[in-house]
Short mmCIF file of C-alpha atoms in Angstrom, two decimals:
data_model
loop_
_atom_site.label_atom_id
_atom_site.label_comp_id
_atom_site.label_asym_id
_atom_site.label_seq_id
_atom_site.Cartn_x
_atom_site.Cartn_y
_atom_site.Cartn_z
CA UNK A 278 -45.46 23.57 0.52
CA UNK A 279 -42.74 22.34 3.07
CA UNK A 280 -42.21 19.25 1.16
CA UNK A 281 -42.32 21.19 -2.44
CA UNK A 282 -39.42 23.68 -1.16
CA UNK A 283 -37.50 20.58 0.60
CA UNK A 284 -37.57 18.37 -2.49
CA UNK A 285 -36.21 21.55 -4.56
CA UNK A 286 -33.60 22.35 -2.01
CA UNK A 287 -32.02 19.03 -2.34
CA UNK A 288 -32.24 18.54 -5.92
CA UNK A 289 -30.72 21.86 -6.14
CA UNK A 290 -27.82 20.40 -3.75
CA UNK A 291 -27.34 17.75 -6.10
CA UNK A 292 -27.11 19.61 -9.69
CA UNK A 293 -24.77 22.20 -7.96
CA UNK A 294 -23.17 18.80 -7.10
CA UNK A 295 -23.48 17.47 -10.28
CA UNK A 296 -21.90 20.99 -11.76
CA UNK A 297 -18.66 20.76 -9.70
CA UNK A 298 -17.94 17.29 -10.40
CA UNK A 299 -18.02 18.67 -13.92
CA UNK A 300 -15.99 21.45 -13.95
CA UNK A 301 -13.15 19.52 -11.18
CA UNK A 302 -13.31 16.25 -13.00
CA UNK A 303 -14.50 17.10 -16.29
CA UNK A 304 -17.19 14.34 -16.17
CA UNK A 305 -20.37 13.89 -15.41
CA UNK A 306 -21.74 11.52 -12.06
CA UNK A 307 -23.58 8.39 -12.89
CA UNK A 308 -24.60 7.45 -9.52
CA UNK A 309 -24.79 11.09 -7.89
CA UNK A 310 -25.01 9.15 -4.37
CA UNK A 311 -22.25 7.46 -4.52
CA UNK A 312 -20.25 10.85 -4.52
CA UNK A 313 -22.12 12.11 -1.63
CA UNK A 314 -21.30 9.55 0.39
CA UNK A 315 -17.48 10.05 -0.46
CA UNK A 316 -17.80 13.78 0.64
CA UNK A 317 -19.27 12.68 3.91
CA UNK A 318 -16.82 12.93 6.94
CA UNK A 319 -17.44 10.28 9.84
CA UNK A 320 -17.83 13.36 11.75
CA UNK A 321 -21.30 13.62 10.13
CA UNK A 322 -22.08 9.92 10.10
CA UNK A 323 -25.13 8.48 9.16
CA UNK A 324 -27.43 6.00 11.23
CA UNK A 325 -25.83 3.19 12.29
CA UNK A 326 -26.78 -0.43 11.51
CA UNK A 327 -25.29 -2.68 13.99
CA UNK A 328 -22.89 -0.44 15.16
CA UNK A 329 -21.89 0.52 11.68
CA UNK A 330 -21.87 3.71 10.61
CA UNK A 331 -22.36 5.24 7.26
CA UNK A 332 -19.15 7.95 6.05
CA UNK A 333 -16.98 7.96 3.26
CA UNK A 334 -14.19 5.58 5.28
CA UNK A 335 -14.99 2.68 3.00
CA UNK A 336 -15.10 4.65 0.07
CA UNK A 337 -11.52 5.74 0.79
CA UNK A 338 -10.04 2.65 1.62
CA UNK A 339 -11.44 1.37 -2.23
CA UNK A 340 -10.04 4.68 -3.64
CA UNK A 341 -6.83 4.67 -1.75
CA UNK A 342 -6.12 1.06 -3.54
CA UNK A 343 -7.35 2.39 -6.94
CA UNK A 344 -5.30 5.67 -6.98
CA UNK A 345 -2.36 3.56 -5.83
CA UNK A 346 -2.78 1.17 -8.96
CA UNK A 347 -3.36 3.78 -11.64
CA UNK A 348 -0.53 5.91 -9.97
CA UNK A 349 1.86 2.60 -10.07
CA UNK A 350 1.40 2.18 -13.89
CA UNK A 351 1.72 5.80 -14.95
CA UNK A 352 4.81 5.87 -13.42
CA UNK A 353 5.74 2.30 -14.85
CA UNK A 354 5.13 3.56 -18.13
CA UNK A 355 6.62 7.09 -18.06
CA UNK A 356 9.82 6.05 -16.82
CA UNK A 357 10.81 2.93 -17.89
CA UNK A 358 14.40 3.12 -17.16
CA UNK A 359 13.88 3.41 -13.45
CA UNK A 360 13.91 0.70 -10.83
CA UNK A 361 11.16 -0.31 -8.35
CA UNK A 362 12.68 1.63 -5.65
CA UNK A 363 12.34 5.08 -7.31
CA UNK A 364 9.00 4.11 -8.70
CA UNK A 365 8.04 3.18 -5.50
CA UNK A 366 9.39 6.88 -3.65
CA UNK A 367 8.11 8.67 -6.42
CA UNK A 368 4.55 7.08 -6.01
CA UNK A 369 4.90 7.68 -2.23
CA UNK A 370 5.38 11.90 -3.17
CA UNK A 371 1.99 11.39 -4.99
CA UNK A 372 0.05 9.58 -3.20
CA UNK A 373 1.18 10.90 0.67
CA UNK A 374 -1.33 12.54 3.24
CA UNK A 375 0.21 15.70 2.79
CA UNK A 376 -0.07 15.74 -1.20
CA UNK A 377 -3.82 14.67 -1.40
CA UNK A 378 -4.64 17.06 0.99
CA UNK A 379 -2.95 19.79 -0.76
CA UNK A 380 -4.37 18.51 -3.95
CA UNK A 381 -8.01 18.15 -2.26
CA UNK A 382 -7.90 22.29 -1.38
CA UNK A 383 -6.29 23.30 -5.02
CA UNK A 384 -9.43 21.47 -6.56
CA UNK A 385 -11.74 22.53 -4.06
CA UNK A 386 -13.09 19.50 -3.61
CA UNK A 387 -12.37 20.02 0.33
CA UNK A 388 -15.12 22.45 0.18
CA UNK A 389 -17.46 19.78 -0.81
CA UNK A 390 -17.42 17.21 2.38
CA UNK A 391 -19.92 17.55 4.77
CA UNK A 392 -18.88 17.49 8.43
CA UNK A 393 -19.71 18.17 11.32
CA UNK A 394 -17.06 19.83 12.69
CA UNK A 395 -15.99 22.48 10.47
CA UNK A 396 -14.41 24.55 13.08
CA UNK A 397 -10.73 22.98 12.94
CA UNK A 398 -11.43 21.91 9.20
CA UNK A 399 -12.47 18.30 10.12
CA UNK A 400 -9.10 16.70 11.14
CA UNK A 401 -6.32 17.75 9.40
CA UNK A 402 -6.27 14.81 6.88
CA UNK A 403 -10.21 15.31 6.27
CA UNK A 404 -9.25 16.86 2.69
CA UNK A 405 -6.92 13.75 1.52
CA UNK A 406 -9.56 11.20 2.76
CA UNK A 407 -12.42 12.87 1.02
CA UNK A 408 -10.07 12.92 -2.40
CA UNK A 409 -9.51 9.07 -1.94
CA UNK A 410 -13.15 8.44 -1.36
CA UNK A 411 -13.92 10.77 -4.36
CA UNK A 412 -11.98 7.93 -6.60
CA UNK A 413 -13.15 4.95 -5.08
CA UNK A 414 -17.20 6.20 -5.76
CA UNK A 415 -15.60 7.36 -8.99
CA UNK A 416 -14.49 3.60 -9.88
CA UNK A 417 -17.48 2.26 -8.72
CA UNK A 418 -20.00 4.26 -10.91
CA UNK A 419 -17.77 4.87 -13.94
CA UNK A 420 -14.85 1.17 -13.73
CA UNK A 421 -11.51 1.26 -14.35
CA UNK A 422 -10.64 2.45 -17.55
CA UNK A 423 -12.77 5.55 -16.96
CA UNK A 424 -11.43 6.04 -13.55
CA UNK A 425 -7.42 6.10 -15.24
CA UNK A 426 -8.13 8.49 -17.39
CA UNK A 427 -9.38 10.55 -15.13
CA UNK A 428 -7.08 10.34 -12.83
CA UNK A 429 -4.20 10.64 -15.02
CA UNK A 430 -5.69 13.55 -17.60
CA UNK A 431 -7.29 15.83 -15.15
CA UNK A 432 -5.21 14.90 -11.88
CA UNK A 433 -1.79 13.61 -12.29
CA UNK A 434 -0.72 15.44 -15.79
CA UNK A 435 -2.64 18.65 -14.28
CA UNK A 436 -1.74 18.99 -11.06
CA UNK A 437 2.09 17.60 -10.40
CA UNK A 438 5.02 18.50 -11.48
CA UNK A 439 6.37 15.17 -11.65
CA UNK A 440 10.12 16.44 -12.86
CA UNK A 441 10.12 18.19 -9.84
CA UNK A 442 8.65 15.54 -7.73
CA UNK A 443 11.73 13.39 -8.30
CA UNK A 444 13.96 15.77 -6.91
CA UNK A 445 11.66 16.66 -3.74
CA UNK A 446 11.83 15.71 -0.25
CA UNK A 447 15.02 14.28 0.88
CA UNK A 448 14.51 10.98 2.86
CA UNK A 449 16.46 12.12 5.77
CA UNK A 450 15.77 8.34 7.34
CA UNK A 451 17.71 7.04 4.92
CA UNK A 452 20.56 9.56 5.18
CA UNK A 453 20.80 9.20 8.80
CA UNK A 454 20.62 5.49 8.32
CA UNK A 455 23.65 5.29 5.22
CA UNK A 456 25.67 8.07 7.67
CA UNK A 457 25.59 6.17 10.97
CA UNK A 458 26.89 2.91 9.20
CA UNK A 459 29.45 4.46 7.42
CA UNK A 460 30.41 6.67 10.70
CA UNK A 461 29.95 3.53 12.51
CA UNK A 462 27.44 5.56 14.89
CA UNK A 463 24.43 3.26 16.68
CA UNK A 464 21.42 5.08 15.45
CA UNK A 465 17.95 4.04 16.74
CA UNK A 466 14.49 5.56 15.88
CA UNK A 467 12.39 4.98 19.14
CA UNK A 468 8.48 5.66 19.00
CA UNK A 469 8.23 7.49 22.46
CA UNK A 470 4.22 8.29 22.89
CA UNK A 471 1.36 8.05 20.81
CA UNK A 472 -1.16 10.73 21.38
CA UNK A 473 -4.48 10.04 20.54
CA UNK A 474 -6.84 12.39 19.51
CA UNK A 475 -10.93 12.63 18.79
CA UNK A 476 -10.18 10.78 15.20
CA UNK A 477 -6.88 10.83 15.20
CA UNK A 478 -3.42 9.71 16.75
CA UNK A 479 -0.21 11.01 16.46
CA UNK A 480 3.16 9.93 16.95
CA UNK A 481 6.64 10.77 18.42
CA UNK A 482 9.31 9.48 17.36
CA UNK A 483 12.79 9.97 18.97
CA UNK A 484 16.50 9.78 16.88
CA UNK A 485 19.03 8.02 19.26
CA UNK A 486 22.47 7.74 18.23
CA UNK A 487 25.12 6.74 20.33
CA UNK A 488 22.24 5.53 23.25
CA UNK A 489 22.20 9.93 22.95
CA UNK A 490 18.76 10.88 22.61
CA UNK A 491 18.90 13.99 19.52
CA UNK A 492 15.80 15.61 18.77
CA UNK A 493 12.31 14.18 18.63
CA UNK A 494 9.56 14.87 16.04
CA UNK A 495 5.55 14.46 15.65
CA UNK A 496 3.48 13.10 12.83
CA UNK A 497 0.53 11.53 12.21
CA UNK A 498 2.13 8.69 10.82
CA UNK A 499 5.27 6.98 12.38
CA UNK A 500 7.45 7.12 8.97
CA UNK A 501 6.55 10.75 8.58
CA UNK A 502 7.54 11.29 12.49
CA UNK A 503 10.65 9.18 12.06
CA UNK A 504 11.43 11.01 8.56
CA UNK A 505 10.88 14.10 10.24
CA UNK A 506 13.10 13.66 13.78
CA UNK A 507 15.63 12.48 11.25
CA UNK A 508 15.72 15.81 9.14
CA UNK A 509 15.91 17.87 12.68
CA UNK A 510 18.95 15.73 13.60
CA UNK A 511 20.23 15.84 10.76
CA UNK A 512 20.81 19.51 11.50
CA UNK A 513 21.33 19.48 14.52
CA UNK A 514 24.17 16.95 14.20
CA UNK A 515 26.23 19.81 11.93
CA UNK A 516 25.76 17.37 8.52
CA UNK A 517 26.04 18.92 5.72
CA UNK A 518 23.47 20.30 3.99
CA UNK A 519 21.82 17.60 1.33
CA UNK B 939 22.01 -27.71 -36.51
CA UNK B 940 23.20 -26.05 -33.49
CA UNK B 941 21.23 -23.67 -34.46
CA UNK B 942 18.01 -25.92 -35.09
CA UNK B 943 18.17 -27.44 -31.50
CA UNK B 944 18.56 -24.35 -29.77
CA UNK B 945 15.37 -22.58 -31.66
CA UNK B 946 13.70 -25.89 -31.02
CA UNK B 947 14.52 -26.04 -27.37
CA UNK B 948 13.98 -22.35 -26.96
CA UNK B 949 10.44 -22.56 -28.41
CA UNK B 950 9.58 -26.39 -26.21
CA UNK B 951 10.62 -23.91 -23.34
CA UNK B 952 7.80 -21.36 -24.07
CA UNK B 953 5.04 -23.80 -25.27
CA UNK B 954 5.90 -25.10 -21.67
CA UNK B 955 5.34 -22.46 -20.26
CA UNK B 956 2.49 -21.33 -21.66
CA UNK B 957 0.72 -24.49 -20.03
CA UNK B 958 2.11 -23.82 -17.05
CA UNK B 959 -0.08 -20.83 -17.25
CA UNK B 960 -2.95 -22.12 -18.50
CA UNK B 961 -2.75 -24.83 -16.29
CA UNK B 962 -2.61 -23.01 -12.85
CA UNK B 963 -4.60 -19.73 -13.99
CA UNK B 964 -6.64 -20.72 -16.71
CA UNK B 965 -5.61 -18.24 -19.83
CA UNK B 966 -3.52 -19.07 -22.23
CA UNK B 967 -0.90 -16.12 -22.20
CA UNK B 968 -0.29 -13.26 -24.95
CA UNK B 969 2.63 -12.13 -24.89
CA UNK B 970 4.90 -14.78 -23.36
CA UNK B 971 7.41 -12.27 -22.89
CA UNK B 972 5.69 -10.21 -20.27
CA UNK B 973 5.58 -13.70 -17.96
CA UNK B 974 8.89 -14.60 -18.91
CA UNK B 975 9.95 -11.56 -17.21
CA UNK B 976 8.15 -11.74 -14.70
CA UNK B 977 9.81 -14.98 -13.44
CA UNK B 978 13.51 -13.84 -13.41
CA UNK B 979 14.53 -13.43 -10.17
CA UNK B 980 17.23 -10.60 -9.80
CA UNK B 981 19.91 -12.86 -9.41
CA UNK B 982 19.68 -13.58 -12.55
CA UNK B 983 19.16 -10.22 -14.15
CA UNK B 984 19.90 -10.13 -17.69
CA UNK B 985 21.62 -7.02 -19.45
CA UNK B 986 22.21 -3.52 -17.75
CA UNK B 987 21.54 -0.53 -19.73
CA UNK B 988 23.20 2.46 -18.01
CA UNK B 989 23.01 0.33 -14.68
CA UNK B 990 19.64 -0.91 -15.02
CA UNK B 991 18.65 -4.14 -14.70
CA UNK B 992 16.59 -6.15 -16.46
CA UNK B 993 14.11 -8.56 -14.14
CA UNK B 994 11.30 -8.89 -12.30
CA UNK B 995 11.13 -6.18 -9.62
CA UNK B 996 9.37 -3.77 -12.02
CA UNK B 997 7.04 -6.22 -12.74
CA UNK B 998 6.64 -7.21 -8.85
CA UNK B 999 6.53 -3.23 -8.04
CA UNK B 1000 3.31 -2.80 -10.48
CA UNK B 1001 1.68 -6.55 -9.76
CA UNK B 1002 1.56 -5.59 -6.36
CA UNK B 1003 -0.64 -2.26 -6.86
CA UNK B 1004 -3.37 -4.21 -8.97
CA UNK B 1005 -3.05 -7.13 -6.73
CA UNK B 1006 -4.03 -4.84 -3.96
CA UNK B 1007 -6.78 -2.92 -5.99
CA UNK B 1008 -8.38 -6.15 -7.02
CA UNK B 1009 -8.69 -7.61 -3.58
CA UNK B 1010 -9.44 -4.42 -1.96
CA UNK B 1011 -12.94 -4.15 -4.32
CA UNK B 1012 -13.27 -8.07 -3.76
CA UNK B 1013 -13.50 -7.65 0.07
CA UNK B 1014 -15.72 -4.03 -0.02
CA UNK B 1015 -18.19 -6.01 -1.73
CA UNK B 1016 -18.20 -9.20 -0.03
CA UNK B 1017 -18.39 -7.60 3.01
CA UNK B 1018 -20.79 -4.03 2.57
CA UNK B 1019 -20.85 -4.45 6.34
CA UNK B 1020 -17.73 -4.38 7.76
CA UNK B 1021 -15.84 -0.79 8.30
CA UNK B 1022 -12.78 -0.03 6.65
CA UNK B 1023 -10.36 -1.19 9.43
CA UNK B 1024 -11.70 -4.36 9.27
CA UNK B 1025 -11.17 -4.26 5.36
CA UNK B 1026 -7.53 -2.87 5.50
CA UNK B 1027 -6.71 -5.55 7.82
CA UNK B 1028 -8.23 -8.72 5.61
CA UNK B 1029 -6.27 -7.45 2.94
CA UNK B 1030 -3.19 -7.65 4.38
CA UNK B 1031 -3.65 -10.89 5.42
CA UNK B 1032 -4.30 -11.65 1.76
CA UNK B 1033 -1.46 -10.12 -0.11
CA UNK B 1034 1.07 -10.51 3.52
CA UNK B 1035 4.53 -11.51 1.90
CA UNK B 1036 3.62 -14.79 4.12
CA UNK B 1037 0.74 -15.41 2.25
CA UNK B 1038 1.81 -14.97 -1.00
CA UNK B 1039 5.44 -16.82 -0.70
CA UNK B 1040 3.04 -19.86 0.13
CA UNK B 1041 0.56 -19.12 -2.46
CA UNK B 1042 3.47 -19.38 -4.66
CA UNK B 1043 4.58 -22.80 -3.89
CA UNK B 1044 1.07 -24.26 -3.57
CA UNK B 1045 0.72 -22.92 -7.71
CA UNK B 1046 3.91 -24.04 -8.29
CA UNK B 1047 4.81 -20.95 -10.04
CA UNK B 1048 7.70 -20.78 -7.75
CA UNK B 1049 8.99 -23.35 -9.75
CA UNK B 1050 9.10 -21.77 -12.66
CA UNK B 1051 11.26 -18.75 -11.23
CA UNK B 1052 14.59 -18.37 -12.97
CA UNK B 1053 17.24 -17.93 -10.76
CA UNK B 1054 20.83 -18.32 -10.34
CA UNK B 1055 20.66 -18.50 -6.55
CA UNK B 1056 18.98 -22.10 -6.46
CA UNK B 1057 20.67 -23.24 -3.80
CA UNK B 1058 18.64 -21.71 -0.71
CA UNK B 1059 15.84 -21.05 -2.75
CA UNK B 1060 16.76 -17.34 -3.98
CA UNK B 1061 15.96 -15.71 -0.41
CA UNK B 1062 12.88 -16.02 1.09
CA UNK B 1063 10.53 -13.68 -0.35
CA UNK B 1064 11.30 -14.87 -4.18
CA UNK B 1065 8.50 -17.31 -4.47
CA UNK B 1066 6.04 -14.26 -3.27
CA UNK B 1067 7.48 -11.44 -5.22
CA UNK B 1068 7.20 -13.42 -8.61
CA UNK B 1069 3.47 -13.77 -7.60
CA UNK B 1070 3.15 -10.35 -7.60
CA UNK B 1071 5.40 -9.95 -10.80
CA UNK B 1072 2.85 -12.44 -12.68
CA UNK B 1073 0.07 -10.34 -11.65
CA UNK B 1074 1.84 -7.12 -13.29
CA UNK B 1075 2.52 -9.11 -16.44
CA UNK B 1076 -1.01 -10.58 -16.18
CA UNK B 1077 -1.92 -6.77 -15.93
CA UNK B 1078 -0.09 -5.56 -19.39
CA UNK B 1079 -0.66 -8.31 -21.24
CA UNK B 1080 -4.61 -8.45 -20.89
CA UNK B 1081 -5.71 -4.76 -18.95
CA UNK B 1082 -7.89 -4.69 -15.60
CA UNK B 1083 -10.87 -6.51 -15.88
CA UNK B 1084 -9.68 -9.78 -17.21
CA UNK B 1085 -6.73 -9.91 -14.37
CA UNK B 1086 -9.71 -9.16 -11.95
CA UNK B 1087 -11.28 -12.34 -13.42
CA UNK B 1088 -8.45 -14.30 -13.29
CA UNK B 1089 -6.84 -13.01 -9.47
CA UNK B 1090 -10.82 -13.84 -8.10
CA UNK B 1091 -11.91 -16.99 -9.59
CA UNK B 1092 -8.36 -18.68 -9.76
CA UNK B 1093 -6.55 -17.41 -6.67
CA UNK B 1094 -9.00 -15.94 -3.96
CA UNK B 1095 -11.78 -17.86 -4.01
CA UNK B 1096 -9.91 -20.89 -4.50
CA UNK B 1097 -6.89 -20.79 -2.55
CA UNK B 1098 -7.94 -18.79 0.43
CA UNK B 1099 -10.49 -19.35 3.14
CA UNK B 1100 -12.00 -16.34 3.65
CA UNK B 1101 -13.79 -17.40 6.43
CA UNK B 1102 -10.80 -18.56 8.06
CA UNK B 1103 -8.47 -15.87 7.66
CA UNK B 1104 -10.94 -13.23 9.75
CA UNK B 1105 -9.97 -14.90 12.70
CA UNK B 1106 -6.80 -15.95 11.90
CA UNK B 1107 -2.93 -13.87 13.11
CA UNK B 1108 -4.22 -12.41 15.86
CA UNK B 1109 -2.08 -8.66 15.59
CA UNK B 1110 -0.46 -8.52 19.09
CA UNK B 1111 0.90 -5.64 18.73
CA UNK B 1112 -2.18 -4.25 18.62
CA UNK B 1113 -3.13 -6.23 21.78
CA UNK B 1114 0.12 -5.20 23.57
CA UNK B 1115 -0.81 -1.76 22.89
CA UNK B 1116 -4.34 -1.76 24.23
CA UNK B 1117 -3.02 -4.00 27.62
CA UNK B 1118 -0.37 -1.62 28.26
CA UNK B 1119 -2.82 1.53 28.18
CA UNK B 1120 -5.39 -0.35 30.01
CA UNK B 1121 -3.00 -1.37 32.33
CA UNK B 1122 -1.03 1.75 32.79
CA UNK B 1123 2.58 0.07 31.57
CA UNK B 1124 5.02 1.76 29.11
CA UNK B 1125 5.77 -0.06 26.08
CA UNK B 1126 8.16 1.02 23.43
CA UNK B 1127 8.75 -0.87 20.11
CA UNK B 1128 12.24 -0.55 19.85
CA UNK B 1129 14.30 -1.57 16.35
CA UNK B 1130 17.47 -2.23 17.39
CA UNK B 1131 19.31 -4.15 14.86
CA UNK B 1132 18.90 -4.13 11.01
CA UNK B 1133 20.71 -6.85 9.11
CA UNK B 1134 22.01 -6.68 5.68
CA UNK B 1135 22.32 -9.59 3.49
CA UNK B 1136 22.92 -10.44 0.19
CA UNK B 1137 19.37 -9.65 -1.46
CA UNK B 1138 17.27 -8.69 1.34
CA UNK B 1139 16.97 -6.87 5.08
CA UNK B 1140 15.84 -7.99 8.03
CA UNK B 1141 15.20 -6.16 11.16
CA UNK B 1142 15.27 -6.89 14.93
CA UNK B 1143 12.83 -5.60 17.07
CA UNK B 1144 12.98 -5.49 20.64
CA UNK B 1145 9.84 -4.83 23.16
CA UNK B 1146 10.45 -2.77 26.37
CA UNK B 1147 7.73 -2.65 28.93
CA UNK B 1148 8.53 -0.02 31.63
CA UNK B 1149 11.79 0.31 30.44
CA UNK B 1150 12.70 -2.86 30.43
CA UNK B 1151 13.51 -4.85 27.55
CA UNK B 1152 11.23 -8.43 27.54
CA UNK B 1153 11.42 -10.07 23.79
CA UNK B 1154 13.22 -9.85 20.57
CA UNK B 1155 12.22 -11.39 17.10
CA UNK B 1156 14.01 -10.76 14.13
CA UNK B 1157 11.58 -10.26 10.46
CA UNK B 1158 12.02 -9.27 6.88
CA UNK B 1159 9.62 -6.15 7.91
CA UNK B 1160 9.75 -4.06 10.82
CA UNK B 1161 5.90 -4.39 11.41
CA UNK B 1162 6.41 -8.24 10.62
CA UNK B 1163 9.14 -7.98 13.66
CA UNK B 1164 6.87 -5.95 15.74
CA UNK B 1165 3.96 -8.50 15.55
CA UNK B 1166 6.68 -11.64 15.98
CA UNK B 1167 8.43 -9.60 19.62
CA UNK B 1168 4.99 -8.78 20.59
CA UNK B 1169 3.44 -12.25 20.17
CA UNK B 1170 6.51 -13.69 22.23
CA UNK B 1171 6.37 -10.87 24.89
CA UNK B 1172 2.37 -11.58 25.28
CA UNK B 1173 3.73 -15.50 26.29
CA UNK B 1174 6.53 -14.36 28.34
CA UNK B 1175 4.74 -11.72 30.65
CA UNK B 1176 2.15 -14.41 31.07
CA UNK B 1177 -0.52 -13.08 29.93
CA UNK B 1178 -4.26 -14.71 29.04
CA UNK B 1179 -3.69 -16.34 25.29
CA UNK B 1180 -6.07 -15.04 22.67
#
């Protein structure tokens, strides 16, 4: 009787699995463990073999490097009047911590990972992760091909605004970087602590110009830190207003 | 007649080129076009339309997402053991603009770049980028799964040990890092110069322990720099080599 309703229970799990996939994705799961294992945070890790332990972390490195190549030719192909250096910002906007994670909540896919440490939503870039290692089972089960046009028809063309997108987020780095040599201002970016966390570590970054420290900012990545200490002081310096 | 010698010579140049290709990567090329491209080094860009133009840094831009993609599968199935760290950091050993500028020369496809800045080799990272560029081409001209053919059984496997390379660049600033912690020091990566040329950047960074400034080294990447300061600082504070 115990094993009846237990064998039920979890084939239930896996059609409502199977379902959501479906209606997110608008495809079907070969290989229906393959997708669990990309909604499982290293929070709720599996045994260990060796001292390696089973989560979705190598699903999402594989997806990462997946999304990153069928992100790189859509934008190759849609705007093929624009140099490396926009294709590459504009495939930064996509592909960044912040957008996946949005992206992983709008789809509801966030809803899906199993964790074990729901209370602060699994790390704040729990969402983003689980999206990457969504793709990477995704290319696994289904290859390539498949995986594109997924990722362009019911991802990319659905949810971004790409016209938008190219106007978006101001690289205040960069400003700060083309203002200080054309004021002739020294301008350093100085990491000043990393702060590490249960899974996580984040950084500070400081803006120096002149040898005057400015304003400081934190991030989980240093670019983002440095991007962000560099909007602050932008601000705080009296620019004007990009 | 002018006219007959330069169509002839024009045509010797592809059919050249085409077993250049099949030569070093095995395929005979379909569109010749596609690798032409992607062997013209910006300093020799052809036409601008509207300020754009025409080379190989598109090319380079999307050669470097598959490249990635391809060798980030290769290594999560040759090694179904090793975490994702582990992963991430093999493949940037692969694809490192180090390892590719010499992968370049050893093919000799760096000899086939087009260029009109022969004369110190059109900067340092040419020989890599058009790598990368070929792979792009390679991309368009045949899709996914054949360039995943071609990038494992010509290059990877062939060209790089595998083996080898797990052991090989130790990251010290990685090492740095966990001394400093362990042994209660600050350190600070500081960039303190950036250095404009012609084509390219480079960047100085400097290492500060306890607020005092040890090493310098000078790279075409920060993180490149980073690893280069840290490796001398390691020497110069006399600590045990790795």
């Amino acid at each position: 009787m115990f094993l009846k309703n237990f064998v039920k229970t979890h084939f239930t799990r896996e059609k409502k699995l199977r379902l959501s996939i479906k209606n997110i994705f608008g495809f079907y799961p070969g290989n229906i463990f393959l997708y669990k294992l990309a909604l499982r945070h290293k929070s709720a890790s599996l045994d260990k073999i060796n001292g390696f332990k089973i989560n979705n972390e190598r699903l999402e490195y594989l997806g990462d490097a997946i999304l990153g190549a069928v992100v790189a030719e859509y934008l190759f192909k849609r705007f093929p009047y624009e140099n490396e250096g926009f294709l590459t910002e504009m495939r930064s906007k996509i592909v960044s911590r912040s957008s996946l994670n949005k992206l992983s909540h709008k789809l509801g896919l966030s809803k899906l990972i199993v964790s074990s440490d729901t209370k602060n939503g699994h790390g704040k870039s729990a969402a983003g992760d689980a999206f990457e290692a969504f793709v990477g089972a995704l290319y696994i089960d289904k290859g390539y091909e498949f995986s594109k046009k997924v990722i362009i028809n019911h991802i990319v063309t659905v949810h971004y605004d790409i016209d938008n997108l190219i106007h978006a987020d101001i690289n205040y780095k960069s400003k700060m970087i083309e203002w200080s040599q054309k004021e002739k201002h020294s301008l350093r970016f100085d990491l000043v602590e990393e702060i590490k966390q249960k899974h996580e570590k984040q950084y500070v970054v400081e803006v120096v110009v002149d040898e005057k420290a400015i304003t400081k900012a934190k991030d989980f990545s240093i670019k983002g830190a440095e991007k962000l200490a560099a909007e602050k002081a932008w601000t705080k310096l009296g620019l004007a207003p990009l």
